[in-house]
PDB file of C-alpha atoms in Angstrom:
ATOM      1  CA  ASN H   1      96.625  83.010 118.101  1.00 69.00           C
ATOM      2  CA  ALA H   2      93.932  85.872 118.611  1.00 80.00           C
ATOM      3  CA  GLY H   3      96.478  88.470 116.686  1.00 94.00           C
ATOM      4  CA  VAL H   4      95.631  91.656 118.183  1.00 97.00           C
ATOM      5  CA  THR H   5      92.541  91.419 120.793  1.00 97.00           C
ATOM      6  CA  GLN H   6      90.822  95.029 121.065  1.00 97.00           C
ATOM      7  CA  THR H   7      88.446  96.069 124.982  1.00 97.00           C
ATOM      8  CA  PRO H   8      85.551  96.875 124.569  1.00 97.00           C
ATOM      9  CA  LYS H   9      84.046  96.899 121.250  1.00 96.00           C
ATOM     10  CA  PHE H  10      81.907 100.080 121.688  1.00 96.00           C
ATOM     11  CA  GLN H  11      81.819 101.918 124.577  1.00 96.00           C
ATOM     12  CA  VAL H  12      79.028 105.567 125.245  1.00 97.00           C
ATOM     13  CA  LEU H  13      80.677 108.162 127.157  1.00 97.00           C
ATOM     14  CA  LYS H  14      80.062 111.775 128.654  1.00 97.00           C
ATOM     15  CA  THR H  15      81.500 114.948 127.977  1.00 98.00           C
ATOM     16  CA  GLY H  16      84.493 114.918 130.796  1.00 97.00           C
ATOM     17  CA  GLN H  17      84.528 111.230 131.298  1.00 97.00           C
ATOM     18  CA  SER H  18      87.766 109.233 131.395  1.00 97.00           C
ATOM     19  CA  MET H  19      88.348 105.504 129.857  1.00 96.00           C
ATOM     20  CA  THR H  20      90.911 103.542 128.886  1.00 98.00           C
ATOM     21  CA  LEU H  21      91.162 101.611 125.776  1.00 98.00           C
ATOM     22  CA  GLN H  22      92.483  98.126 126.492  1.00 97.00           C
ATOM     23  CA  CYS H  23      95.420  96.581 123.640  1.00 98.00           C
ATOM     24  CA  ALA H  24      96.749  92.879 123.554  1.00 98.00           C
ATOM     25  CA  GLN H  25      99.068  91.135 121.183  1.00 97.00           C
ATOM     26  CA  ASP H  26     100.328  87.483 121.324  1.00 95.00           C
ATOM     27  CA  MET H  27     102.093  87.943 118.061  1.00 94.00           C
ATOM     28  CA  ASN H  28     105.458  89.005 120.339  1.00 94.00           C
ATOM     29  CA  HIS H  29     105.728  92.382 117.853  1.00 93.00           C
ATOM     30  CA  ASN H  30     108.074  94.917 118.877  1.00 92.00           C
ATOM     31  CA  SER H  31     105.771  98.018 118.105  1.00 92.00           C
ATOM     32  CA  MET H  32     102.861  98.365 118.598  1.00 94.00           C
ATOM     33  CA  TYR H  33     100.192 102.036 117.363  1.00 95.00           C
ATOM     34  CA  TRP H  34      96.830 103.501 118.701  1.00 97.00           C
ATOM     35  CA  TYR H  35      94.569 104.522 115.238  1.00 96.00           C
ATOM     36  CA  ARG H  36      91.639 106.375 115.600  1.00 96.00           C
ATOM     37  CA  GLN H  37      89.510 106.294 111.957  1.00 95.00           C
ATOM     38  CA  ASP H  38      86.266 109.219 111.074  1.00 92.00           C
ATOM     39  CA  PRO H  39      85.224 109.532 107.767  1.00 83.00           C
ATOM     40  CA  GLY H  40      87.206 111.309 105.469  1.00 74.00           C
ATOM     41  CA  MET H  41      90.043 111.869 107.589  1.00 77.00           C
ATOM     42  CA  GLY H  42      91.381 108.025 107.127  1.00 83.00           C
ATOM     43  CA  LEU H  43      93.930 106.573 109.701  1.00 91.00           C
ATOM     44  CA  ARG H  44      95.464 108.891 111.862  1.00 92.00           C
ATOM     45  CA  LEU H  45      98.413 108.236 114.882  1.00 92.00           C
ATOM     46  CA  ILE H  46      97.671 108.489 117.450  1.00 96.00           C
ATOM     47  CA  TYR H  47     100.377 106.999 120.357  1.00 95.00           C
ATOM     48  CA  TYR H  48     103.303 104.274 119.137  1.00 93.00           C
ATOM     49  CA  SER H  49     105.346 102.102 121.505  1.00 93.00           C
ATOM     50  CA  ALA H  50     108.339 101.549 119.457  1.00 90.00           C
ATOM     51  CA  SER H  51     109.446  98.068 121.740  1.00 89.00           C
ATOM     52  CA  GLU H  52     107.956  98.230 125.437  1.00 90.00           C
ATOM     53  CA  GLY H  53     109.199 100.834 127.995  1.00 89.00           C
ATOM     54  CA  THR H  54     108.827 103.463 125.148  1.00 92.00           C
ATOM     55  CA  THR H  55     105.634 105.675 123.885  1.00 95.00           C
ATOM     56  CA  ASP H  56     105.896 108.188 121.401  1.00 93.00           C
ATOM     57  CA  LYS H  57     103.277 111.378 119.732  1.00 93.00           C
ATOM     58  CA  GLY H  58     102.078 110.220 116.797  1.00 91.00           C
ATOM     59  CA  GLU H  59      99.697 112.698 114.570  1.00 89.00           C
ATOM     60  CA  VAL H  60      96.877 113.609 117.264  1.00 95.00           C
ATOM     61  CA  PRO H  61      98.051 113.586 120.698  1.00 97.00           C
ATOM     62  CA  ASN H  62      96.216 115.789 122.389  1.00 97.00           C
ATOM     63  CA  GLY H  63      93.358 114.785 124.728  1.00 97.00           C
ATOM     64  CA  TYR H  64      95.283 110.876 125.053  1.00 98.00           C
ATOM     65  CA  ASN H  65      98.281 109.272 127.150  1.00 97.00           C
ATOM     66  CA  VAL H  66      99.924 105.459 127.006  1.00 98.00           C
ATOM     67  CA  SER H  67     100.851 103.760 128.420  1.00 97.00           C
ATOM     68  CA  ARG H  68     102.941 100.172 127.320  1.00 96.00           C
ATOM     69  CA  LEU H  69     102.136  97.620 130.484  1.00 89.00           C
ATOM     70  CA  ASN H  70     104.965  95.522 129.098  1.00 95.00           C
ATOM     71  CA  LYS H  71     105.615  93.693 125.783  1.00 95.00           C
ATOM     72  CA  ARG H  72     102.532  92.375 124.821  1.00 97.00           C
ATOM     73  CA  GLU H  73      99.979  95.371 126.179  1.00 97.00           C
ATOM     74  CA  PHE H  74      98.893  98.789 125.075  1.00 98.00           C
ATOM     75  CA  SER H  75      96.717 100.994 126.338  1.00 98.00           C
ATOM     76  CA  LEU H  76      95.299 103.975 125.108  1.00 98.00           C
ATOM     77  CA  ARG H  77      93.229 106.734 128.062  1.00 98.00           C
ATOM     78  CA  LEU H  78      91.028 109.567 127.906  1.00 97.00           C
ATOM     79  CA  GLU H  79      91.370 110.837 130.734  1.00 94.00           C
ATOM     80  CA  SER H  80      88.734 113.377 130.303  1.00 97.00           C
ATOM     81  CA  ALA H  81      87.043 112.790 126.894  1.00 97.00           C
ATOM     82  CA  ALA H  82      85.670 115.269 124.449  1.00 97.00           C
ATOM     83  CA  PRO H  83      82.648 114.752 121.251  1.00 97.00           C
ATOM     84  CA  SER H  84      85.615 115.294 119.238  1.00 96.00           C
ATOM     85  CA  GLN H  85      87.456 112.402 120.211  1.00 97.00           C
ATOM     86  CA  THR H  86      84.027 110.132 118.844  1.00 97.00           C
ATOM     87  CA  SER H  87      86.338 107.874 116.624  1.00 97.00           C
ATOM     88  CA  VAL H  88      86.423 104.039 115.665  1.00 97.00           C
ATOM     89  CA  TYR H  89      89.758 103.364 118.100  1.00 98.00           C
ATOM     90  CA  PHE H  90      92.144 100.680 116.420  1.00 98.00           C
ATOM     91  CA  CYS H  91      95.085  99.483 117.940  1.00 97.00           C
ATOM     92  CA  ALA H  92      98.411  97.559 115.992  1.00 96.00           C
ATOM     93  CA  SER H  93     101.395  96.194 116.402  1.00 95.00           C
ATOM     94  CA  GLY H  94     104.748  94.418 114.102  1.00 90.00           C
ATOM     95  CA  LEU H  95     107.950  93.132 114.180  1.00 83.00           C
ATOM     96  CA  GLY H  96     109.830  96.947 113.593  1.00 75.00           C
ATOM     97  CA  HIS H  97     109.598 100.284 111.492  1.00 65.00           C
ATOM     98  CA  THR H  98     109.817  98.433 107.872  1.00 66.00           C
ATOM     99  CA  ASP H  99     107.044  95.878 108.745  1.00 77.00           C
ATOM    100  CA  THR H 100     104.013  95.407 108.347  1.00 86.00           C
ATOM    101  CA  GLN H 101     101.135  96.335 110.713  1.00 91.00           C
ATOM    102  CA  TYR H 102      98.885  94.583 111.704  1.00 93.00           C
ATOM    103  CA  PHE H 103      95.150  95.603 113.045  1.00 96.00           C
ATOM    104  CA  GLY H 104      92.449  95.142 115.807  1.00 97.00           C
ATOM    105  CA  PRO H 105      89.078  94.835 115.654  1.00 96.00           C
ATOM    106  CA  GLY H 106      88.308  98.654 116.824  1.00 97.00           C
ATOM    107  CA  THR H 107      86.239 100.119 119.623  1.00 97.00           C
ATOM    108  CA  ARG H 108      83.973 102.080 118.857  1.00 96.00           C
ATOM    109  CA  LEU H 109      83.590 105.221 121.145  1.00 97.00           C
ATOM    110  CA  THR H 110      80.774 107.923 121.273  1.00 97.00           C
ATOM    111  CA  VAL H 111      81.243 110.945 123.600  1.00 97.00           C
ATOM    112  CA  LEU H 112      78.105 112.863 124.151  1.00 96.00           C
TER     113      LEU H 112
ATOM    114  CA  GLY Z   1      92.397 106.172  93.428  1.00 41.00           C
ATOM    115  CA  GLU Z   2      92.792 107.736  96.675  1.00 42.00           C
ATOM    116  CA  SER Z   3      90.253 109.516  97.830  1.00 34.00           C
ATOM    117  CA  VAL Z   4      90.152 113.656  98.544  1.00 33.00           C
ATOM    118  CA  GLY Z   5      87.233 114.802 100.627  1.00 37.00           C
ATOM    119  CA  LEU Z   6      84.302 113.139 102.520  1.00 47.00           C
ATOM    120  CA  HIS Z   7      83.386 111.271  99.573  1.00 64.00           C
ATOM    121  CA  LEU Z   8      85.806 107.655  98.865  1.00 78.00           C
ATOM    122  CA  PRO Z   9      86.380 106.927  94.994  1.00 89.00           C
ATOM    123  CA  THR Z  10      84.582 104.211  94.506  1.00 92.00           C
ATOM    124  CA  LEU Z  11      84.685 101.045  91.811  1.00 95.00           C
ATOM    125  CA  SER Z  12      82.386  98.989  90.873  1.00 95.00           C
ATOM    126  CA  VAL Z  13      82.657  96.029  88.906  1.00 96.00           C
ATOM    127  CA  GLN Z  14      80.798  92.334  88.045  1.00 96.00           C
ATOM    128  CA  GLU Z  15      81.926  88.552  89.254  1.00 97.00           C
ATOM    129  CA  GLY Z  16      84.694  87.699  87.849  1.00 96.00           C
ATOM    130  CA  ASP Z  17      85.960  90.371  86.624  1.00 96.00           C
ATOM    131  CA  ASN Z  18      89.997  92.243  87.327  1.00 96.00           C
ATOM    132  CA  SER Z  19      89.688  94.579  89.605  1.00 97.00           C
ATOM    133  CA  ILE Z  20      91.906  97.493  89.486  1.00 96.00           C
ATOM    134  CA  ILE Z  21      92.864  99.710  92.412  1.00 96.00           C
ATOM    135  CA  ASN Z  22      95.325 103.032  92.720  1.00 94.00           C
ATOM    136  CA  CYS Z  23      96.986 105.171  94.533  1.00 93.00           C
ATOM    137  CA  ALA Z  24      99.619 108.306  94.585  1.00 92.00           C
ATOM    138  CA  TYR Z  25     101.903 108.429  97.030  1.00 89.00           C
ATOM    139  CA  SER Z  26     104.035 111.607  97.968  1.00 82.00           C
ATOM    140  CA  ASN Z  27     106.997 110.929  99.742  1.00 85.00           C
ATOM    141  CA  SER Z  28     110.212 109.494  97.171  1.00 86.00           C
ATOM    142  CA  ALA Z  29     111.837 108.273 100.499  1.00 85.00           C
ATOM    143  CA  SER Z  30     109.114 105.976 100.689  1.00 87.00           C
ATOM    144  CA  ASP Z  31     110.726 102.147 101.060  1.00 87.00           C
ATOM    145  CA  TYR Z  32     107.665 100.217 102.237  1.00 90.00           C
ATOM    146  CA  PHE Z  33     103.726  99.645 100.889  1.00 93.00           C
ATOM    147  CA  ILE Z  34     101.391  97.359 102.287  1.00 93.00           C
ATOM    148  CA  TRP Z  35      97.453  97.499 100.586  1.00 95.00           C
ATOM    149  CA  TYR Z  36      94.538  97.016 103.344  1.00 95.00           C
ATOM    150  CA  LYS Z  37      91.245  95.579 103.014  1.00 96.00           C
ATOM    151  CA  GLN Z  38      88.721  96.778 105.722  1.00 95.00           C
ATOM    152  CA  GLU Z  39      85.489  95.571 105.284  1.00 94.00           C
ATOM    153  CA  SER Z  40      82.228  97.496 107.149  1.00 91.00           C
ATOM    154  CA  GLY Z  41      82.671  97.101 110.953  1.00 90.00           C
ATOM    155  CA  LYS Z  42      85.545  95.835 111.004  1.00 93.00           C
ATOM    156  CA  GLY Z  43      89.502  96.648 111.336  1.00 95.00           C
ATOM    157  CA  PRO Z  44      92.045  96.615 108.458  1.00 95.00           C
ATOM    158  CA  GLN Z  45      93.206  93.729 106.939  1.00 95.00           C
ATOM    159  CA  PHE Z  46      96.916  92.883 105.683  1.00 94.00           C
ATOM    160  CA  ILE Z  47      96.315  91.682 101.586  1.00 95.00           C
ATOM    161  CA  ILE Z  48      99.972  92.832 100.369  1.00 96.00           C
ATOM    162  CA  ASP Z  49     103.451  94.757 100.551  1.00 94.00           C
ATOM    163  CA  ILE Z  50     106.129  95.428  98.549  1.00 95.00           C
ATOM    164  CA  ARG Z  51     109.469  96.901  98.847  1.00 91.00           C
ATOM    165  CA  SER Z  52     111.305  99.805  97.012  1.00 91.00           C
ATOM    166  CA  ASN Z  53     113.450  97.658  95.489  1.00 93.00           C
ATOM    167  CA  MET Z  54     110.904  95.258  93.411  1.00 95.00           C
ATOM    168  CA  ASP Z  55     108.197  96.876  90.948  1.00 96.00           C
ATOM    169  CA  LYS Z  56     106.018  94.010  91.333  1.00 97.00           C
ATOM    170  CA  ARG Z  57     104.246  91.509  93.606  1.00 97.00           C
ATOM    171  CA  GLN Z  58     102.534  89.055  93.783  1.00 97.00           C
ATOM    172  CA  GLY Z  59     100.246  86.835  96.104  1.00 95.00           C
ATOM    173  CA  GLN Z  60      96.745  84.672  95.742  1.00 93.00           C
ATOM    174  CA  ARG Z  61      95.348  86.364  93.462  1.00 96.00           C
ATOM    175  CA  VAL Z  62      96.582  89.769  94.243  1.00 98.00           C
ATOM    176  CA  THR Z  63      98.787  91.084  92.472  1.00 98.00           C
ATOM    177  CA  VAL Z  64     100.425  94.946  93.416  1.00 97.00           C
ATOM    178  CA  LEU Z  65     102.443  97.036  91.223  1.00 97.00           C
ATOM    179  CA  LEU Z  66     104.638  99.719  91.598  1.00 96.00           C
ATOM    180  CA  ASN Z  67     105.874 102.519  89.555  1.00 95.00           C
ATOM    181  CA  LYS Z  68     108.874 105.126  91.544  1.00 93.00           C
ATOM    182  CA  THR Z  69     109.423 107.258  88.399  1.00 93.00           C
ATOM    183  CA  VAL Z  70     105.637 108.263  88.998  1.00 93.00           C
ATOM    184  CA  LYS Z  71     105.162 106.968  92.499  1.00 93.00           C
ATOM    185  CA  HIS Z  72     101.483 104.998  92.562  1.00 94.00           C
ATOM    186  CA  LEU Z  73     100.632 101.899  93.260  1.00 94.00           C
ATOM    187  CA  SER Z  74      98.203  99.809  92.018  1.00 96.00           C
ATOM    188  CA  LEU Z  75      96.406  96.539  93.188  1.00 97.00           C
ATOM    189  CA  GLN Z  76      95.171  94.008  91.313  1.00 98.00           C
ATOM    190  CA  ILE Z  77      92.583  91.686  92.067  1.00 97.00           C
ATOM    191  CA  ALA Z  78      91.832  88.350  90.015  1.00 97.00           C
ATOM    192  CA  ALA Z  79      88.355  86.739  89.940  1.00 97.00           C
ATOM    193  CA  THR Z  80      87.177  89.569  91.754  1.00 97.00           C
ATOM    194  CA  GLN Z  81      84.520  87.569  94.435  1.00 96.00           C
ATOM    195  CA  PRO Z  82      81.594  89.178  96.049  1.00 95.00           C
ATOM    196  CA  GLY Z  83      83.951  88.576  99.366  1.00 95.00           C
ATOM    197  CA  ASP Z  84      86.210  91.415  98.092  1.00 97.00           C
ATOM    198  CA  SER Z  85      83.855  93.735  98.336  1.00 96.00           C
ATOM    199  CA  ALA Z  86      85.658  96.664 101.114  1.00 96.00           C
ATOM    200  CA  VAL Z  87      87.652  99.157 101.496  1.00 94.00           C
ATOM    201  CA  TYR Z  88      91.001  99.018 100.108  1.00 96.00           C
ATOM    202  CA  PHE Z  89      93.193 101.442 100.902  1.00 91.00           C
ATOM    203  CA  CYS Z  90      97.393 101.656 100.206  1.00 93.00           C
ATOM    204  CA  ALA Z  91     100.589 102.397 103.256  1.00 92.00           C
ATOM    205  CA  GLU Z  92     104.025 103.767 102.793  1.00 90.00           C
ATOM    206  CA  ASN Z  93     106.225 104.165 105.351  1.00 85.00           C
ATOM    207  CA  SER Z  94     108.585 106.909 104.684  1.00 73.00           C
ATOM    208  CA  GLY Z  95     111.870 104.994 105.164  1.00 64.00           C
ATOM    209  CA  GLY Z  96     114.813 104.889 107.482  1.00 61.00           C
ATOM    210  CA  SER Z  97     114.061 104.789 111.200  1.00 59.00           C
ATOM    211  CA  ASN Z  98     110.245 106.243 110.662  1.00 62.00           C
ATOM    212  CA  TYR Z  99     108.286 104.366 112.151  1.00 68.00           C
ATOM    213  CA  LYS Z 100     104.858 105.750 111.158  1.00 76.00           C
ATOM    214  CA  LEU Z 101     103.330 104.581 108.331  1.00 84.00           C
ATOM    215  CA  THR Z 102     100.698 107.469 105.956  1.00 86.00           C
ATOM    216  CA  PHE Z 103      97.952 106.307 104.904  1.00 88.00           C
ATOM    217  CA  GLY Z 104      95.701 106.471 101.784  1.00 87.00           C
ATOM    218  CA  LYS Z 105      91.684 107.226 102.394  1.00 84.00           C
ATOM    219  CA  GLY Z 106      90.736 104.254 100.538  1.00 91.00           C
ATOM    220  CA  THR Z 107      88.979 103.155  97.179  1.00 94.00           C
ATOM    221  CA  LEU Z 108      85.511 101.649  97.479  1.00 94.00           C
ATOM    222  CA  LEU Z 109      85.002  98.513  96.103  1.00 96.00           C
ATOM    223  CA  THR Z 110      81.215  96.828  94.639  1.00 96.00           C
ATOM    224  CA  VAL Z 111      81.277  93.610  93.237  1.00 96.00           C
ATOM    225  CA  ASN Z 112      77.807  92.871  91.474  1.00 93.00           C
ATOM    226  CA  PRO Z 113      76.917  88.947  91.651  1.00 88.00           C
TER     227      PRO Z 113
END
């Protein structure tokens, strides 16, 4: 079991460029999540998907879109990157809302 | 305990000592709590969890204590090792059908050999 995998590991973008962060899990989990982690701010939820076919906004959704492609995959898209989106992005998955979330290794994104 | 502002609280212990990391949570309706460990450059790693109908749960070298009266959670690490050096943070689920976890900002544990 690979658990939760994320690609890419590192990315540098220029302001206004777009990109998609990929996440996949092989634990047959129903729910998947995207977080960003900034110094002093802790983990903040961007979007989540309670089950295949559904997505909902989290705490900081502005500037992002998501797609739950199938049960395994949940992608995060930045349509027009801004320097404020420089962060470390983590994907997580879990069985359901009362269960542990398991995290991927993260994507370190810098927007110049 | 949990951090306020930009600087994480730190705990420095000697190898072999026991460590206690504290967390104050805010929502009295929270019914599920998790402790995570995050090493530098890595994703958070699940350590142990506890539900609100319990006040203590033990794992391998770790114990979580929950005091609902004062909304306090603690993580005890026995015989701390250099490999335990990391940021530790708690998370709470506020119950019901809420899928969202609320995370604390963490405590940096440094283990001196």
